[in-house]
Coordinates of C-alpha atoms and ligand atoms in Angstrom, one line a residue:
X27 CA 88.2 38.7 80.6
X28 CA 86.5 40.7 83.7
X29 CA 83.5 41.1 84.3
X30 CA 81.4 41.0 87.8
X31 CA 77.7 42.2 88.1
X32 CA 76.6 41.5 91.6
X33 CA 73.1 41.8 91.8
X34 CA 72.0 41.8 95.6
X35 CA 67.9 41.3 95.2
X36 CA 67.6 37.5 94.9
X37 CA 64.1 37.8 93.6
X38 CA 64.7 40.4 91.2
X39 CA 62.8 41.0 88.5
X40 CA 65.9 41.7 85.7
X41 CA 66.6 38.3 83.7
X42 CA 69.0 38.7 80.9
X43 CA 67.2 37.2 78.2
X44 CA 63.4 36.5 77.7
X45 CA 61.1 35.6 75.4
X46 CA 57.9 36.6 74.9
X47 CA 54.3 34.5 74.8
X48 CA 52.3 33.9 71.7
X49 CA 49.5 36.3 71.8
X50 CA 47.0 35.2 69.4
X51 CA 48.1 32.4 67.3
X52 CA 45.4 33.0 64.8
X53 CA 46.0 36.8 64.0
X54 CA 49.3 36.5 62.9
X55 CA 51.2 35.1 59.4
X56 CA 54.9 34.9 60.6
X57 CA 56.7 34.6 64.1
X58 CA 59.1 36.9 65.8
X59 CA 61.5 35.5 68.8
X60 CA 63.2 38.0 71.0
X61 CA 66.1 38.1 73.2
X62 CA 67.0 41.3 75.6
X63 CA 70.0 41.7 77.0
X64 CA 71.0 44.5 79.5
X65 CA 69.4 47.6 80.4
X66 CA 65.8 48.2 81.3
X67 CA 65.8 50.1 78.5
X68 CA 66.6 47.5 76.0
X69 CA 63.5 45.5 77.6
X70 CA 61.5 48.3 76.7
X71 CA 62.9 48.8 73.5
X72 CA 61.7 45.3 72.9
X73 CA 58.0 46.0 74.0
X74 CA 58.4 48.6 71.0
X75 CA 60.1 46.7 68.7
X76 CA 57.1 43.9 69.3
X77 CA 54.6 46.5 68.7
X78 CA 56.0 47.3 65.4
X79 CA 56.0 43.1 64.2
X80 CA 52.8 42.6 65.4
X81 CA 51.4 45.5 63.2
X82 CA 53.5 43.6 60.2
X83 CA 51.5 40.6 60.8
X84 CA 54.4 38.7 63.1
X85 CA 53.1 37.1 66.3
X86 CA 55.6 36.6 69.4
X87 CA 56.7 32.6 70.0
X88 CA 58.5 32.0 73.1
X89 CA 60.3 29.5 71.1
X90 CA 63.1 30.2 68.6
X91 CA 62.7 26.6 66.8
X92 CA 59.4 27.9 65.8
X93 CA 60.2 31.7 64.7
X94 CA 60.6 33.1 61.1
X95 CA 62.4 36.0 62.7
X96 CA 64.9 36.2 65.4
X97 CA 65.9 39.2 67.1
X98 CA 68.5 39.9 69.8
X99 CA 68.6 42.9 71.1
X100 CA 72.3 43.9 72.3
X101 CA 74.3 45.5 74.8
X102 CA 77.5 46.8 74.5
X103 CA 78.4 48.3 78.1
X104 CA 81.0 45.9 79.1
X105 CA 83.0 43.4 77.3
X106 CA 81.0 40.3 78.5
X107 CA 77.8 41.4 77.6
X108 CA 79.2 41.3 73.7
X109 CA 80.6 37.6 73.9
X110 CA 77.5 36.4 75.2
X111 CA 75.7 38.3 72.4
X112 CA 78.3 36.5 69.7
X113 CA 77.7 33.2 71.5
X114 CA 73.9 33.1 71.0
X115 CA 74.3 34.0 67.4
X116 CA 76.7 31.5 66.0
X117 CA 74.0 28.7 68.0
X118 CA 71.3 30.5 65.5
X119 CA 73.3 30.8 62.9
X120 CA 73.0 27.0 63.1
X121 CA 69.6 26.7 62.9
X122 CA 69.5 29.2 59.7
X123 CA 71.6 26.1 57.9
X124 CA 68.8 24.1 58.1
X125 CA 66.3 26.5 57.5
X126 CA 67.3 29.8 54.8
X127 CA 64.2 31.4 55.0
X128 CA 64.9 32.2 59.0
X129 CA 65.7 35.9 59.4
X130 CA 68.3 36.9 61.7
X131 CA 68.9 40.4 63.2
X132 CA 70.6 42.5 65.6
X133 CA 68.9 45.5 67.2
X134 CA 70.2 47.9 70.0
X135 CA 73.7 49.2 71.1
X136 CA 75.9 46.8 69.3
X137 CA 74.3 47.7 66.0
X138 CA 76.2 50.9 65.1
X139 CA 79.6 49.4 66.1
X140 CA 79.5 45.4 64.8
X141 CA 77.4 46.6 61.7
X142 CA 79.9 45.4 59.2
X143 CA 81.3 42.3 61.0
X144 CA 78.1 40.8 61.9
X145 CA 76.7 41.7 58.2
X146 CA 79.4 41.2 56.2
X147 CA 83.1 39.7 57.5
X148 CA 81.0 37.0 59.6
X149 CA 77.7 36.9 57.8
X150 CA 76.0 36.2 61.2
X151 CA 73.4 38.0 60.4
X152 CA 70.5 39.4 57.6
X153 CA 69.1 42.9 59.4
X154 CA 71.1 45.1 61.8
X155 CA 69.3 47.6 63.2
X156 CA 70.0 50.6 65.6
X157 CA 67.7 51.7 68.8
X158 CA 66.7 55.0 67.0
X159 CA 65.6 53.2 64.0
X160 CA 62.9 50.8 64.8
X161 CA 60.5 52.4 62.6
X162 CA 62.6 50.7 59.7
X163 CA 62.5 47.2 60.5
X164 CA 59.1 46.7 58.6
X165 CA 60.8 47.3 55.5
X166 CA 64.6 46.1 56.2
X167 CA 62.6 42.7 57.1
X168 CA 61.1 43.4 52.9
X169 CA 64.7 44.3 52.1
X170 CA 66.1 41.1 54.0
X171 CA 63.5 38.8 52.4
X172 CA 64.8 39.4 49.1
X173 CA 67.8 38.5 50.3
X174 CA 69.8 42.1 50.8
X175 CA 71.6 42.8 53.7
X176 CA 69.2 45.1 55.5
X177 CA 70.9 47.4 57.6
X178 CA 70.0 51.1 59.9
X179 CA 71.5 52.3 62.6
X180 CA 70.9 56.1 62.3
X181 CA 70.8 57.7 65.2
X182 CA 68.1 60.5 65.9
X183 CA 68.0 63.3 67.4
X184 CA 63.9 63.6 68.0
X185 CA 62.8 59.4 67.8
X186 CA 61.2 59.0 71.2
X187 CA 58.7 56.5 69.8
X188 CA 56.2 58.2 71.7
X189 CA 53.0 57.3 70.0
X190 CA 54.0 53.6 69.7
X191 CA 52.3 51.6 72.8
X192 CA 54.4 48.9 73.9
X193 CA 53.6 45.5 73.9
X194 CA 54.1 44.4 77.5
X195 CA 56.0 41.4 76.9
X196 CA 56.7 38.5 79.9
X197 CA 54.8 40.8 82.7
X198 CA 53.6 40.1 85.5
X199 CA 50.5 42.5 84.8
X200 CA 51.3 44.7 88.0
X201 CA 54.8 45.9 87.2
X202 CA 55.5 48.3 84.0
X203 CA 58.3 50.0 82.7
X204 CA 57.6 53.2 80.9
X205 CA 60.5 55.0 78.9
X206 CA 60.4 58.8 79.4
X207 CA 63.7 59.8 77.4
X208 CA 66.3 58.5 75.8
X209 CA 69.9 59.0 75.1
X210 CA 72.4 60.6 77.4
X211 CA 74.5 64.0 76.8
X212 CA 76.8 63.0 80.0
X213 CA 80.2 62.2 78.4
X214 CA 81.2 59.6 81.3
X215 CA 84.7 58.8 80.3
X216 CA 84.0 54.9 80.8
X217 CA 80.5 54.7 79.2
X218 CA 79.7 53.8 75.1
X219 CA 75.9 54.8 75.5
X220 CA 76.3 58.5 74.5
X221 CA 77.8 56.5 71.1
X222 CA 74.9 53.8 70.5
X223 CA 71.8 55.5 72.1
X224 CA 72.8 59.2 70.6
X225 CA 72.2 62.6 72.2
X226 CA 69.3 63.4 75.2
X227 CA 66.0 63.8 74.3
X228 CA 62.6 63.8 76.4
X229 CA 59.4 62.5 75.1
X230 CA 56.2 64.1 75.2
X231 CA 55.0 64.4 78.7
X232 CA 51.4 64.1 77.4
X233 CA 52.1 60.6 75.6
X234 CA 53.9 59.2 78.4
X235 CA 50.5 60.2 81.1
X236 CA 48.3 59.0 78.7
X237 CA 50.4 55.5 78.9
X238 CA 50.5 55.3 82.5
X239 CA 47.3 56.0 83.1
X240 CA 46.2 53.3 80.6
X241 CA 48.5 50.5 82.2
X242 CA 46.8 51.4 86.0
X243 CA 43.3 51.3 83.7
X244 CA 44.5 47.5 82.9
X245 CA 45.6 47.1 86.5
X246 CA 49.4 47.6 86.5
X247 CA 49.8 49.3 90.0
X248 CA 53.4 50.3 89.5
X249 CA 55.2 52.2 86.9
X250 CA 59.1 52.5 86.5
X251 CA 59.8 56.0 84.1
X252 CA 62.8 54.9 82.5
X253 CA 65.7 57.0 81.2
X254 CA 69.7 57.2 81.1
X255 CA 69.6 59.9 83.0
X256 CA 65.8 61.1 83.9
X257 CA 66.8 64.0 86.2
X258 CA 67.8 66.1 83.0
X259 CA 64.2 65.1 81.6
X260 CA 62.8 68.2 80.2
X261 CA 60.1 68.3 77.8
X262 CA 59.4 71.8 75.9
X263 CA 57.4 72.4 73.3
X264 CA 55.6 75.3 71.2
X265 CA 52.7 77.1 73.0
X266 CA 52.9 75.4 76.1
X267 CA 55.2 75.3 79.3
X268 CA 58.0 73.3 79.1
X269 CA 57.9 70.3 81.8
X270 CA 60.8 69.3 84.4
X271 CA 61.3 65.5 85.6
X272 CA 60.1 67.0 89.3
X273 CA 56.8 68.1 87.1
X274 CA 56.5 64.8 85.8
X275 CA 56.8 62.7 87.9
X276 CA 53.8 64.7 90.3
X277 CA 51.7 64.4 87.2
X278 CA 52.1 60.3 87.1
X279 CA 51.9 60.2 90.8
X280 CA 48.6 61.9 90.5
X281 CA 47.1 59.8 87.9
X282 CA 46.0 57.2 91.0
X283 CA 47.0 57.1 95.0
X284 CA 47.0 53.0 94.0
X285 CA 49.6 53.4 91.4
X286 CA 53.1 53.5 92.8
X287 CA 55.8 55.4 90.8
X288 CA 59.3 54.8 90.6
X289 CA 62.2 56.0 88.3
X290 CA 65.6 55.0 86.8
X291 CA 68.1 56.2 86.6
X292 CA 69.5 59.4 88.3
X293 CA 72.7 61.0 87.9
X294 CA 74.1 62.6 91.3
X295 CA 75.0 66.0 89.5
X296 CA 71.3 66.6 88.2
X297 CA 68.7 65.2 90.9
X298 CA 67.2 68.3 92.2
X299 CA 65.6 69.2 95.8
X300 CA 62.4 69.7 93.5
X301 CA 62.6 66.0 92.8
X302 CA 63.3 64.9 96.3
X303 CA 60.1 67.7 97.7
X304 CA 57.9 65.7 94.7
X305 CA 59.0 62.4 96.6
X306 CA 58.6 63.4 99.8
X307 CA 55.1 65.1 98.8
X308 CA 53.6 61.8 97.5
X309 CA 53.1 58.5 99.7
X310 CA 52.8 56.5 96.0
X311 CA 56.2 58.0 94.9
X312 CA 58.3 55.1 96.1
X313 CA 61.2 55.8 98.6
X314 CA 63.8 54.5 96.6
X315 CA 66.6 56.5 94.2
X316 CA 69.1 54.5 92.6
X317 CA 72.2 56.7 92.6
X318 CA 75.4 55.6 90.8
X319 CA 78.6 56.5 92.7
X320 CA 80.9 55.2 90.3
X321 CA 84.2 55.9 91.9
X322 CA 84.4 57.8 95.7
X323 CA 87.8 59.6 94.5
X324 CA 87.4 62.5 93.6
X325 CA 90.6 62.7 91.2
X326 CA 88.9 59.0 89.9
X327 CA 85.5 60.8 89.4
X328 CA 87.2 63.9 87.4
X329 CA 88.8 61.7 84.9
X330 CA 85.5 59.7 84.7
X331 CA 84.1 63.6 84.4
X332 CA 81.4 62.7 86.9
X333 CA 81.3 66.3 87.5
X334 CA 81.1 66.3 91.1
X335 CA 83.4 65.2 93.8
X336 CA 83.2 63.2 96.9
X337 CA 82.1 65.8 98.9
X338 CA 79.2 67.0 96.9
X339 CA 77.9 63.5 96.7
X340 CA 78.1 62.9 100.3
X341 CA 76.2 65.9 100.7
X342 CA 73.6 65.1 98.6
X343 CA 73.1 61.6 100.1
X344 CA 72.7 63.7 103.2
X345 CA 70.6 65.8 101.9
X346 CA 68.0 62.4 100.9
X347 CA 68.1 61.5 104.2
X348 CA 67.6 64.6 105.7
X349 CA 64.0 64.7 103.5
X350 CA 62.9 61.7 103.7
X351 CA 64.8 59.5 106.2
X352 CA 63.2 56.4 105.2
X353 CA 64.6 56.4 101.4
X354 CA 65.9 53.8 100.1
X355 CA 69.5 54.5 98.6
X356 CA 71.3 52.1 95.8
X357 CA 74.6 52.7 93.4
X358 CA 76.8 51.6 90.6
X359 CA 79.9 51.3 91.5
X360 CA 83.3 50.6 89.1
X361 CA 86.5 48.9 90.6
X362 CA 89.7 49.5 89.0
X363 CA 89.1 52.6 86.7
X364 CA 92.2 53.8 84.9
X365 CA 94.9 55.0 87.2
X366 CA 93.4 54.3 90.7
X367 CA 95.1 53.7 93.7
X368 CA 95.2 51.7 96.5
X369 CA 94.0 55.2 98.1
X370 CA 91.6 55.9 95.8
X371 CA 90.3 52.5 96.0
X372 CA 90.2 52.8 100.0
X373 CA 88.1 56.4 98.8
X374 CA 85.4 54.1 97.4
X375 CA 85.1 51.5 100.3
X376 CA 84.8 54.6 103.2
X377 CA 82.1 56.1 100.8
X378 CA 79.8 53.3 100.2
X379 CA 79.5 53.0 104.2
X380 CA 79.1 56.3 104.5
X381 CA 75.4 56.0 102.2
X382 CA 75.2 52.8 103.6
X383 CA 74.0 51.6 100.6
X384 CA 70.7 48.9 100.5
X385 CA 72.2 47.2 97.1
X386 CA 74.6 48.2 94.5
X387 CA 75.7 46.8 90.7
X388 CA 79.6 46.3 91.2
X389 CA 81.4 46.1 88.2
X390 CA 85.1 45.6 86.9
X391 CA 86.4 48.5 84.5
X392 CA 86.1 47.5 80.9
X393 CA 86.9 49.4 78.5
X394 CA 85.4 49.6 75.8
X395 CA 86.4 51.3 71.7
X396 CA 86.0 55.0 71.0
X397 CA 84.6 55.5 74.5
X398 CA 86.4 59.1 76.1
X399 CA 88.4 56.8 78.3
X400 CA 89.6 54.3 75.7
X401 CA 91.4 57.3 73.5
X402 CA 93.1 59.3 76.4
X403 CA 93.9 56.8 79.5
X404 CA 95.8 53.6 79.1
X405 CA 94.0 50.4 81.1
X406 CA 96.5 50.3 83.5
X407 CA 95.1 48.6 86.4
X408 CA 96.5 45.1 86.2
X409 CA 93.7 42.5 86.2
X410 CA 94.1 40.8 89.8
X411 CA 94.3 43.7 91.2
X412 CA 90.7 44.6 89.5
X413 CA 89.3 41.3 90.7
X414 CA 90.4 41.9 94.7
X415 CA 89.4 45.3 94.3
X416 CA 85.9 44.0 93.3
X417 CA 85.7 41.6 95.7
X418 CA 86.2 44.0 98.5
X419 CA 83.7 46.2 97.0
X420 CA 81.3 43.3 97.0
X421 CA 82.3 42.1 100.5
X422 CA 81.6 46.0 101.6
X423 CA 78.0 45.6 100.2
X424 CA 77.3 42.3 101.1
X425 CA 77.7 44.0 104.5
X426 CA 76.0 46.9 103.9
X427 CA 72.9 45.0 102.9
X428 CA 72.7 42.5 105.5
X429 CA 72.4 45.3 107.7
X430 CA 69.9 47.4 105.9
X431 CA 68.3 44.4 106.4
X432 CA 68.4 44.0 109.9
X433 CA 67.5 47.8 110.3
X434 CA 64.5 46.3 109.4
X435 CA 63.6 43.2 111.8
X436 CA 60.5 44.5 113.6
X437 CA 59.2 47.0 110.8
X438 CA 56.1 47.1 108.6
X439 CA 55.8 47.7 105.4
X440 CA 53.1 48.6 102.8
X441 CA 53.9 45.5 100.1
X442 CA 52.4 45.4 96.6
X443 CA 52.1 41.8 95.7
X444 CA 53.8 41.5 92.5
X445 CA 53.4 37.4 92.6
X446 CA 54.0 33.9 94.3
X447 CA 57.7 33.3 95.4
X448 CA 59.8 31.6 93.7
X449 CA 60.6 29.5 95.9
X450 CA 57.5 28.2 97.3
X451 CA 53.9 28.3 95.8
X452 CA 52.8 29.3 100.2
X453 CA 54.5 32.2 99.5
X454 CA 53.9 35.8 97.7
X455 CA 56.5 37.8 96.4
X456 CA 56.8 41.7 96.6
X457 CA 58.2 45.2 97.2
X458 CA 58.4 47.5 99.6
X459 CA 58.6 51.3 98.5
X460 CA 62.0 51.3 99.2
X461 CA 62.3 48.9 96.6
X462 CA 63.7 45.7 98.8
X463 CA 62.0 42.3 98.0
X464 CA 59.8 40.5 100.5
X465 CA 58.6 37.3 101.3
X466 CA 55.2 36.1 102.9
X467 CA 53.3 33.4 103.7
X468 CA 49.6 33.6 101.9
X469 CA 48.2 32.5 104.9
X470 CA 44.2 32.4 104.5
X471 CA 43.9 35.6 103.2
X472 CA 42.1 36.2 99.7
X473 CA 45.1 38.2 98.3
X474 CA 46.1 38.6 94.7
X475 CA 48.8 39.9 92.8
X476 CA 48.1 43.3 92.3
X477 CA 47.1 44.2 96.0
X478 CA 48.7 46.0 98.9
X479 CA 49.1 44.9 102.0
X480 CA 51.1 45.4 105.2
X481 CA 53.8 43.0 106.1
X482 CA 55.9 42.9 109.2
X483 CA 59.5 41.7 109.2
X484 CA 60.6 39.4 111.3
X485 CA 63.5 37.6 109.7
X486 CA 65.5 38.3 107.1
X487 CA 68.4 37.1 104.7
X488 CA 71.1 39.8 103.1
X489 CA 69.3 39.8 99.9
X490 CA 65.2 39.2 101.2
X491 CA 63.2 40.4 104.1
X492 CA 60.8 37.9 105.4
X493 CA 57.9 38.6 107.2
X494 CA 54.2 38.2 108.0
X495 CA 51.0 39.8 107.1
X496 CA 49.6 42.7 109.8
X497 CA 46.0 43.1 109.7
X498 CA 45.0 46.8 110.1
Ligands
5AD21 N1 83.1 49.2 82.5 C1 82.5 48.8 83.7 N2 81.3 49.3 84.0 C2 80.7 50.2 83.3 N3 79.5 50.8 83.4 C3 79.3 51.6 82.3 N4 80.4 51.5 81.5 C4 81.2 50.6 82.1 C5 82.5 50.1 81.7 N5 83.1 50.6 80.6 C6 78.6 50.6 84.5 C7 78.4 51.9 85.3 C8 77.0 52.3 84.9 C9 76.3 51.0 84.7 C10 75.1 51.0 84.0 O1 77.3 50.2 84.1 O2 78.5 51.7 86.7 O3 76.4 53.1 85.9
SF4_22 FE1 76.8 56.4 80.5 FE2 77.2 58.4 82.2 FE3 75.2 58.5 80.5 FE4 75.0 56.8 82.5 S1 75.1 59.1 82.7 S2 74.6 56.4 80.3 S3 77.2 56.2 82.8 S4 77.4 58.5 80.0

């Protein structure tokens, strides 16, 4: 088995599995537990899915011993992220021995694909539902309650859930993730989300404002606009203009100066000089693009049909830091794809120091059924060589970071709190706008989560900047 996610932010905020609190013992009849595993997007599937429950009557328990109704919601981008999914629910499978009336389901990208085995071969399961279909579970729960296997994974081509607003589940009341499309049209050879999440489509720009500007009315001072690929966000209607991401995101970063915008994720082929003008226009549009590299062959990124080549993404990392010098760059990177060389290999290493990358997701290939790449490439990269591959990519960053880092010593940085440390209750947590994590002491100052504040560096680690509060 291989797999290898190297997160380099220590205090990130990404967990792989949460649950959310109780809100309200008294209002509700019935308890929902859920799991998210993966994407940001899954997390903010969740927030929908728990708006839908909690207009069914079910309340949110942080504890599965106490819920009528568990639901995991899946991820199916690389082969470990399934077994840990099939792990969890032969543990609750368990508990549904001692306790039939327990409702069991699936929801997300494993749906569509493990429908029949989780419903019927293994019987792990009661509801299986797919991410464009959560407008279904009130009545599959009905359906499952009678005791039929409740199942829907149709995909949409319009479901955006726009006029649903999300439960914000485990936050931190500062921090908000707000979905702005969903699906992706992109074809990447490698990748099964064009298969569970279904074809592009934007959600009303209108709906997504109106969100945003009631999570900085309940004092969220940072939103995330989340989408596979929000560069190709366009939102047209009849009778009125249509509306580009560049548009967009201008119209969220006007909502407040106090409310900091961010976005994820950006493909390399569609980010636009209209996008990077918007960011370099708006001090609250953080300085931060996450853009996945993938391979830094070009014959690697044709057969991953990337649809540009080494040079053209060089040139557009040049092109960020020509406008705005201070951005913050991450990537994705895969070792090992299908037919690379040691050259091709040597490709990717020269290319991530070239954007001298501030962090970066490293992953082994996987591949994964009825992807692009699973019908016309055989997995021919043998599995050690995968693994040192990885490693060297890893090594590369681990570099790479420490010395973004160290570019750092001596600069300050506007912080928005997001909370107290982890590791010690004298210290707060929070972000810089290019995204990197740092570390404070409170000192006197009456600070709370929420508020910005300007911290100088003066140590650091390769994953966290430390540093101390400047007084203007
Ligand atoms: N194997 C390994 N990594 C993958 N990713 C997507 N599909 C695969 C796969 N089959 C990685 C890509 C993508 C990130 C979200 O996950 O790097 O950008
Ligand atoms: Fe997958 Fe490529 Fe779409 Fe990202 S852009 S979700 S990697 S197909």
């Amino acid at each position: 088995m291989l797999e290898i996610a190297t997160k380099v932010h220590d205090e990130a905020r990404q967990g792989e599995a949460f649950a959310p609190f109780a809100n309200d013992p008294n209002k509700y009849q019935r308890r929902f537990y859920i799991e998210s595993y993966g994407c940001q997007m899954n997390f903010s599937d969740s927030e929908i899915v728990a708006s839908i429950l909690n207009g069914e009557g079910f309340g949110a328990t942080r504890n599965f011993e106490d819920a009528d109704l568990i639901l995991l919601n899946t991820c199916s981008i690389r082969e470990k992220a399934e077994q840990t999914v099939r792990k969890r629910l032969t543990e609750f499978k368990k508990l549904k021995q001692s306790r039939p009336s327990l409702l069991i389901g699936v929801l997300g990208c494993m749906a569509e694909r493990l429908k029949s085995k989780f419903l019927e071969e293994e019987k792990l399961v009661d509801i299986v539902v797919g991410p464009d279909a959560y407008r279904a579970l009130p009545q599959l729960i009905t359906e499952a309650d009678g005791g039929q296997k409740a199942v829907n994974v149709l995909l949409s081509r319009e479901e955006t859930y726009a006029d649903i607003s999300p439960v914000r589940l485990n936050s931190n009341g500062i921090t908000a993730f707000v979905s702005i499309m969903r699906g992706c049209n992109n074809m990447c050879t490698f990748c099964v989300v064009p298969f569970t999440r279904g074809r592009e489509r934007s959600r009303d720009h209108q709906s997504i404002l109106k969100e945003c500007a009631e999570l900085f009315e309940a004092g969220y001072k940072e939103v995330t606009l989340l989408g596979q690929n929000v560069d190709s966000y366009y939102y047209s209607s009849e009778g009125s203009q249509p509306v580009t991401f560049a548009q967009l995101l201008e119209m969220v970063a006007l909502i407040s100066p106090d409310l900091r915008v961010r976005f994820s994720t950006s493909h390399p082929k569609d980010i636009t000089d209209d996008v990077l003008h918007t960011m370099a226009k708006h001090e609250n549009i953080c300085k931060y693009i996450h853009l996945p590299l993938q391979s830094g062959s070009t014959r690697v990124l044709q057969l991953m049909n990337r649809s540009y080549s080494r040079e053209w993404y060089k040139a557009k990392v040049e092109r960020i830091r020509e406008l705005m010098p201070d951005c913050g760059i991450s990537s994705d990177i895969i070792a090992g794809f299908c037919t690379e060389t040691e050259e091709d290999h040597q490709d990717t290493l020269n290319l991530m120091e070239f954007s001298q990358y501030d962090m970066s997701y490293m992953f082994f290939y996987s591949e994964r059924p009825g992807t692009l790449a699973q019908r016309r490439y055989a997995d021919d990269v043998p599995e050690e060589v995968k693994k040192r591959r990885l490693q060297e990519i890893v090594e590369m960053q681990n570099g790479l970071s420490l010395k973004s880092n160290q570019n750092d010593l001596g600069k300050t940085f506007k912080v928005l709190i997001e909370g107290t440390s982890k590791r010690s209750e004298l210290h707060w947590m929070g972000r810089s706008s290019q995204n990197k994590v740092i570390v404070f002491a409170k000192e006197s100052y009456d600070l709370k989560p929420g508020d910005y504040v300007h911290v100088k560096v003066n140590d650091c680690t390769q994953a966290t900047l430390l540093g101390e509060i400047v007084v203007n």
